[in-house]
PDB file of N, CA and C in Angstrom:
ATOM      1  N   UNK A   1     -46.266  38.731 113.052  1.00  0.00           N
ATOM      2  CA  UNK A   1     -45.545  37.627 113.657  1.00  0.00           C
ATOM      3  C   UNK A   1     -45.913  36.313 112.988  1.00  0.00           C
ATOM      4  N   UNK A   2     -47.236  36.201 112.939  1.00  0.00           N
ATOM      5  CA  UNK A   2     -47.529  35.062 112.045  1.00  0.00           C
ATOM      6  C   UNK A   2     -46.489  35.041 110.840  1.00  0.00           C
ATOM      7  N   UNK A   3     -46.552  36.006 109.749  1.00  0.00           N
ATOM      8  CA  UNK A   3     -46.009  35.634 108.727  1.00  0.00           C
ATOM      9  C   UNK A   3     -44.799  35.733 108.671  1.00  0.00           C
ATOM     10  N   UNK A   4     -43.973  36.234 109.667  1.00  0.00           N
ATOM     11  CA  UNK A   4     -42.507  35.268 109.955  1.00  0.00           C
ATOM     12  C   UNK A   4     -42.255  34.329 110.300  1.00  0.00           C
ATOM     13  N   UNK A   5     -43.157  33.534 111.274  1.00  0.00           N
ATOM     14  CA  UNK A   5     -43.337  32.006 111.873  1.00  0.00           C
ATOM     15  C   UNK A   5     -43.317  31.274 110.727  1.00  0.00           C
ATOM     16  N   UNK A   6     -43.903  32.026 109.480  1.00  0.00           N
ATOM     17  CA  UNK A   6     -44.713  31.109 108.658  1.00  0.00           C
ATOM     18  C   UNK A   6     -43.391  30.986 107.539  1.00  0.00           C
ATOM     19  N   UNK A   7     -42.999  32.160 107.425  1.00  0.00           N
ATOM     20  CA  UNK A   7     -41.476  32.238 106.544  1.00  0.00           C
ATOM     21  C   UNK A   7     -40.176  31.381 106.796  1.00  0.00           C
ATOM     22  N   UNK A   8     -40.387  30.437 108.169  1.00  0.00           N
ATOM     23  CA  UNK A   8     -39.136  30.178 108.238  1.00  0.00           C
ATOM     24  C   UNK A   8     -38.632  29.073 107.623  1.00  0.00           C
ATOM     25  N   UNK A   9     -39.059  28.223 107.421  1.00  0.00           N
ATOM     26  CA  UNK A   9     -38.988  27.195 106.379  1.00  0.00           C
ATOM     27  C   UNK A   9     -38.374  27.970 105.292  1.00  0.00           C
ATOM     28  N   UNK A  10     -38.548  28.732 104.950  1.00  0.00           N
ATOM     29  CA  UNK A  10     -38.187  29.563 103.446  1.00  0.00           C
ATOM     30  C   UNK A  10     -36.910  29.906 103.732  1.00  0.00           C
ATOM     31  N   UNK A  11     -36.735  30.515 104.992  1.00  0.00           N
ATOM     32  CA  UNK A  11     -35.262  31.011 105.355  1.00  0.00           C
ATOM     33  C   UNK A  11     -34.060  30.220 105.603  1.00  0.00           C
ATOM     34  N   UNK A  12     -35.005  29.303 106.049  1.00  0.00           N
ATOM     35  CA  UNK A  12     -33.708  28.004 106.842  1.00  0.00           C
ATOM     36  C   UNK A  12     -33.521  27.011 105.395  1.00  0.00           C
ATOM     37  N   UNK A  13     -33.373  27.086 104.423  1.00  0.00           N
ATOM     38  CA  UNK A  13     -33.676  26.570 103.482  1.00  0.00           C
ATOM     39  C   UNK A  13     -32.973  27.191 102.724  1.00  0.00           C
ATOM     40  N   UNK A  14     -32.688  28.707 102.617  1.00  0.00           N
ATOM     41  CA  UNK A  14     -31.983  30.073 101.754  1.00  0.00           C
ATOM     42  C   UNK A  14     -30.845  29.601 102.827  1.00  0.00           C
ATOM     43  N   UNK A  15     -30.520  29.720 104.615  1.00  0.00           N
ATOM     44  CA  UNK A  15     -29.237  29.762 104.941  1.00  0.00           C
ATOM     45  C   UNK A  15     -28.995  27.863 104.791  1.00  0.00           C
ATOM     46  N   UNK A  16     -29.453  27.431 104.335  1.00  0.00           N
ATOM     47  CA  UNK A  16     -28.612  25.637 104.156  1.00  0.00           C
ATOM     48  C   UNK A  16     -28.393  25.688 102.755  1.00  0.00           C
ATOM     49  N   UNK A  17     -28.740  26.585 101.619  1.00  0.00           N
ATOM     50  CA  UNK A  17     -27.624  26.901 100.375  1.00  0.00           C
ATOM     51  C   UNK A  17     -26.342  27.502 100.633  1.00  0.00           C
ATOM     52  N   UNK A  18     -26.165  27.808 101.958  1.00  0.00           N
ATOM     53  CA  UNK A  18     -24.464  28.554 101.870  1.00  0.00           C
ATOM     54  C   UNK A  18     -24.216  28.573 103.145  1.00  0.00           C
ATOM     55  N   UNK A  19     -24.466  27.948 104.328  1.00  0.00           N
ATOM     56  CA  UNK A  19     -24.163  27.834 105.792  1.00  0.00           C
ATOM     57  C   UNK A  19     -22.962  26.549 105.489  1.00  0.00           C
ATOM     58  N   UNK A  20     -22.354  26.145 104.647  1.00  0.00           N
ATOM     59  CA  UNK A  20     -20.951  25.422 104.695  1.00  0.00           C
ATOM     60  C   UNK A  20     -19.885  26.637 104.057  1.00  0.00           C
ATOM     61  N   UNK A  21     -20.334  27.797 103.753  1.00  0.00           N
ATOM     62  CA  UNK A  21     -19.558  28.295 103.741  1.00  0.00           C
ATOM     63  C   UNK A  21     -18.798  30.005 104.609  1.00  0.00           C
ATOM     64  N   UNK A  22     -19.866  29.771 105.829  1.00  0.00           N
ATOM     65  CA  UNK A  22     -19.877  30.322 107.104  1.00  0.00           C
ATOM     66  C   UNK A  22     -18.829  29.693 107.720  1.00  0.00           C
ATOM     67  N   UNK A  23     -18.268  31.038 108.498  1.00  0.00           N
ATOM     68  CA  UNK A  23     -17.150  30.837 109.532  1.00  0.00           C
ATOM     69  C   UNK A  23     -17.276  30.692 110.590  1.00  0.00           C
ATOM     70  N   UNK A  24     -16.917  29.914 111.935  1.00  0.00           N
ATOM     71  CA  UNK A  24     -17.088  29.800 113.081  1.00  0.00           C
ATOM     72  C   UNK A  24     -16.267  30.907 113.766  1.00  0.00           C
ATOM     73  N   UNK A  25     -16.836  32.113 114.067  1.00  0.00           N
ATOM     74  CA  UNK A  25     -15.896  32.894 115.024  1.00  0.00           C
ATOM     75  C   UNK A  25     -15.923  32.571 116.355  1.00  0.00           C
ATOM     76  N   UNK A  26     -16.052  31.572 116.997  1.00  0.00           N
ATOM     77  CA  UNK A  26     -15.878  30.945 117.845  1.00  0.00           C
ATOM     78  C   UNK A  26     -16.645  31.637 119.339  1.00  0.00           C
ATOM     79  N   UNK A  27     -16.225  32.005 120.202  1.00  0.00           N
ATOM     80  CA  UNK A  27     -17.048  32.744 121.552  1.00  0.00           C
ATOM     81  C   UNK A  27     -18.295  31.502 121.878  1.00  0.00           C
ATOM     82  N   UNK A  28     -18.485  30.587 121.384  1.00  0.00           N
ATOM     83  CA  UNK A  28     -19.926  29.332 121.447  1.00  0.00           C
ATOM     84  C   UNK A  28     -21.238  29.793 120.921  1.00  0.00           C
ATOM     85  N   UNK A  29     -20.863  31.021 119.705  1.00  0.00           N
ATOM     86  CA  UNK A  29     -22.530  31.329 119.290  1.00  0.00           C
ATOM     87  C   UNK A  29     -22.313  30.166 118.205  1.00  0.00           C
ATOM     88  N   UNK A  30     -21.604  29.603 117.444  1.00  0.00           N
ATOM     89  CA  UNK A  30     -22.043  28.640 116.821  1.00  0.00           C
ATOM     90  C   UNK A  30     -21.707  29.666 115.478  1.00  0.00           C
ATOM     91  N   UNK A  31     -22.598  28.807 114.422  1.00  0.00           N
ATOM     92  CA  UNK A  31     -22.343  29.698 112.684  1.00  0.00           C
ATOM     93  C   UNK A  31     -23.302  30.449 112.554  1.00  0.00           C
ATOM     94  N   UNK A  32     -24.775  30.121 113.385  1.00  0.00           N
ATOM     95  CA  UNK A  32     -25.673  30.743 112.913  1.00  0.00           C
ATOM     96  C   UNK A  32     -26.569  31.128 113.847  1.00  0.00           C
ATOM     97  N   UNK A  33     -25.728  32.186 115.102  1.00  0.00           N
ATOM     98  CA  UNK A  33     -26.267  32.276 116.058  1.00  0.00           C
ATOM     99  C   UNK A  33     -27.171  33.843 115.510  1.00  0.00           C
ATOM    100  N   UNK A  34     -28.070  34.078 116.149  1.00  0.00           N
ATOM    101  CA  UNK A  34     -29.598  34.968 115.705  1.00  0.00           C
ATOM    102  C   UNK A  34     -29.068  36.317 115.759  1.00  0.00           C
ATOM    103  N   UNK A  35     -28.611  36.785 115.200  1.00  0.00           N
ATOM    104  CA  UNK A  35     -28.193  38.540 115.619  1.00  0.00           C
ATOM    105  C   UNK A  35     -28.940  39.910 114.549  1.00  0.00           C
ATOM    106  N   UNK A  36     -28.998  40.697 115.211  1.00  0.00           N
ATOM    107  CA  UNK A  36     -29.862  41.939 114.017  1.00  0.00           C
ATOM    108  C   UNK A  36     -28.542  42.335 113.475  1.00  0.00           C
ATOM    109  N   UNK A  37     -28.323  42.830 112.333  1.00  0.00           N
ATOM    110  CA  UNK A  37     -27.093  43.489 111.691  1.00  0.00           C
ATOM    111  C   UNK A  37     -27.586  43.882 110.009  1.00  0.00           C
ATOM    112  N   UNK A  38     -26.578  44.753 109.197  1.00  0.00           N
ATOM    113  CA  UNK A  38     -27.283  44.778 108.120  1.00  0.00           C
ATOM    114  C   UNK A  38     -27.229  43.528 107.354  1.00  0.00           C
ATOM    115  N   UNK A  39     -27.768  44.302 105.877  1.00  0.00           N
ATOM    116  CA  UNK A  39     -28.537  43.197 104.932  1.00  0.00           C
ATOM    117  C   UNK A  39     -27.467  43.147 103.921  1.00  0.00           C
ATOM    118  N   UNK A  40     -26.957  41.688 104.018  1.00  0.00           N
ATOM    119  CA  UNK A  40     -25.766  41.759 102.940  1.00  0.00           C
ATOM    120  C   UNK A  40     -26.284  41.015 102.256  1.00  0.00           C
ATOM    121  N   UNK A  41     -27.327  40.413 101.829  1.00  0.00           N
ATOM    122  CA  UNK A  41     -28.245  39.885 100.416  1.00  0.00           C
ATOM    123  C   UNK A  41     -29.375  40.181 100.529  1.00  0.00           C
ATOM    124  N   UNK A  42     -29.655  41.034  99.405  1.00  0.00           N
ATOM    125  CA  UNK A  42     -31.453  40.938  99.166  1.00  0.00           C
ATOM    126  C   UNK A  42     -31.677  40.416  97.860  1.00  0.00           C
ATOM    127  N   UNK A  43     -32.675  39.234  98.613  1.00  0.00           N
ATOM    128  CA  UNK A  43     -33.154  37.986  98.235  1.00  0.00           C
ATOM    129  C   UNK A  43     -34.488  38.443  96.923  1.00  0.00           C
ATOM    130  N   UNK A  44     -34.162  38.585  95.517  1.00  0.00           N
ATOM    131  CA  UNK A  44     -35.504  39.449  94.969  1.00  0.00           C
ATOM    132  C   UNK A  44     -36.788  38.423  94.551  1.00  0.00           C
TER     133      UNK A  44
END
């Protein structure tokens, strides 16, 4: 847990290179609401 706390800076940083080009599907989760699903980029 620590070293995801510690990762997020890293992440939120990877989704603000391409979160303008996210879609709002509307329902009020927003663009970047938290969901598990697969992995459509791995980051090497």
């Amino acid at each position: 847990m620590d070293a995801l706390a510690a990762s997020r800076p890293q992440m939120i940083a990877t989704l603000d290179g391409f979160r303008d080009t996210l879609e709002d599907l509307g329902s009020g989760l927003g663009i970047t609401d938290p969901v598990a699903g697969p992995v459509v980029l791995a980051l090497k």
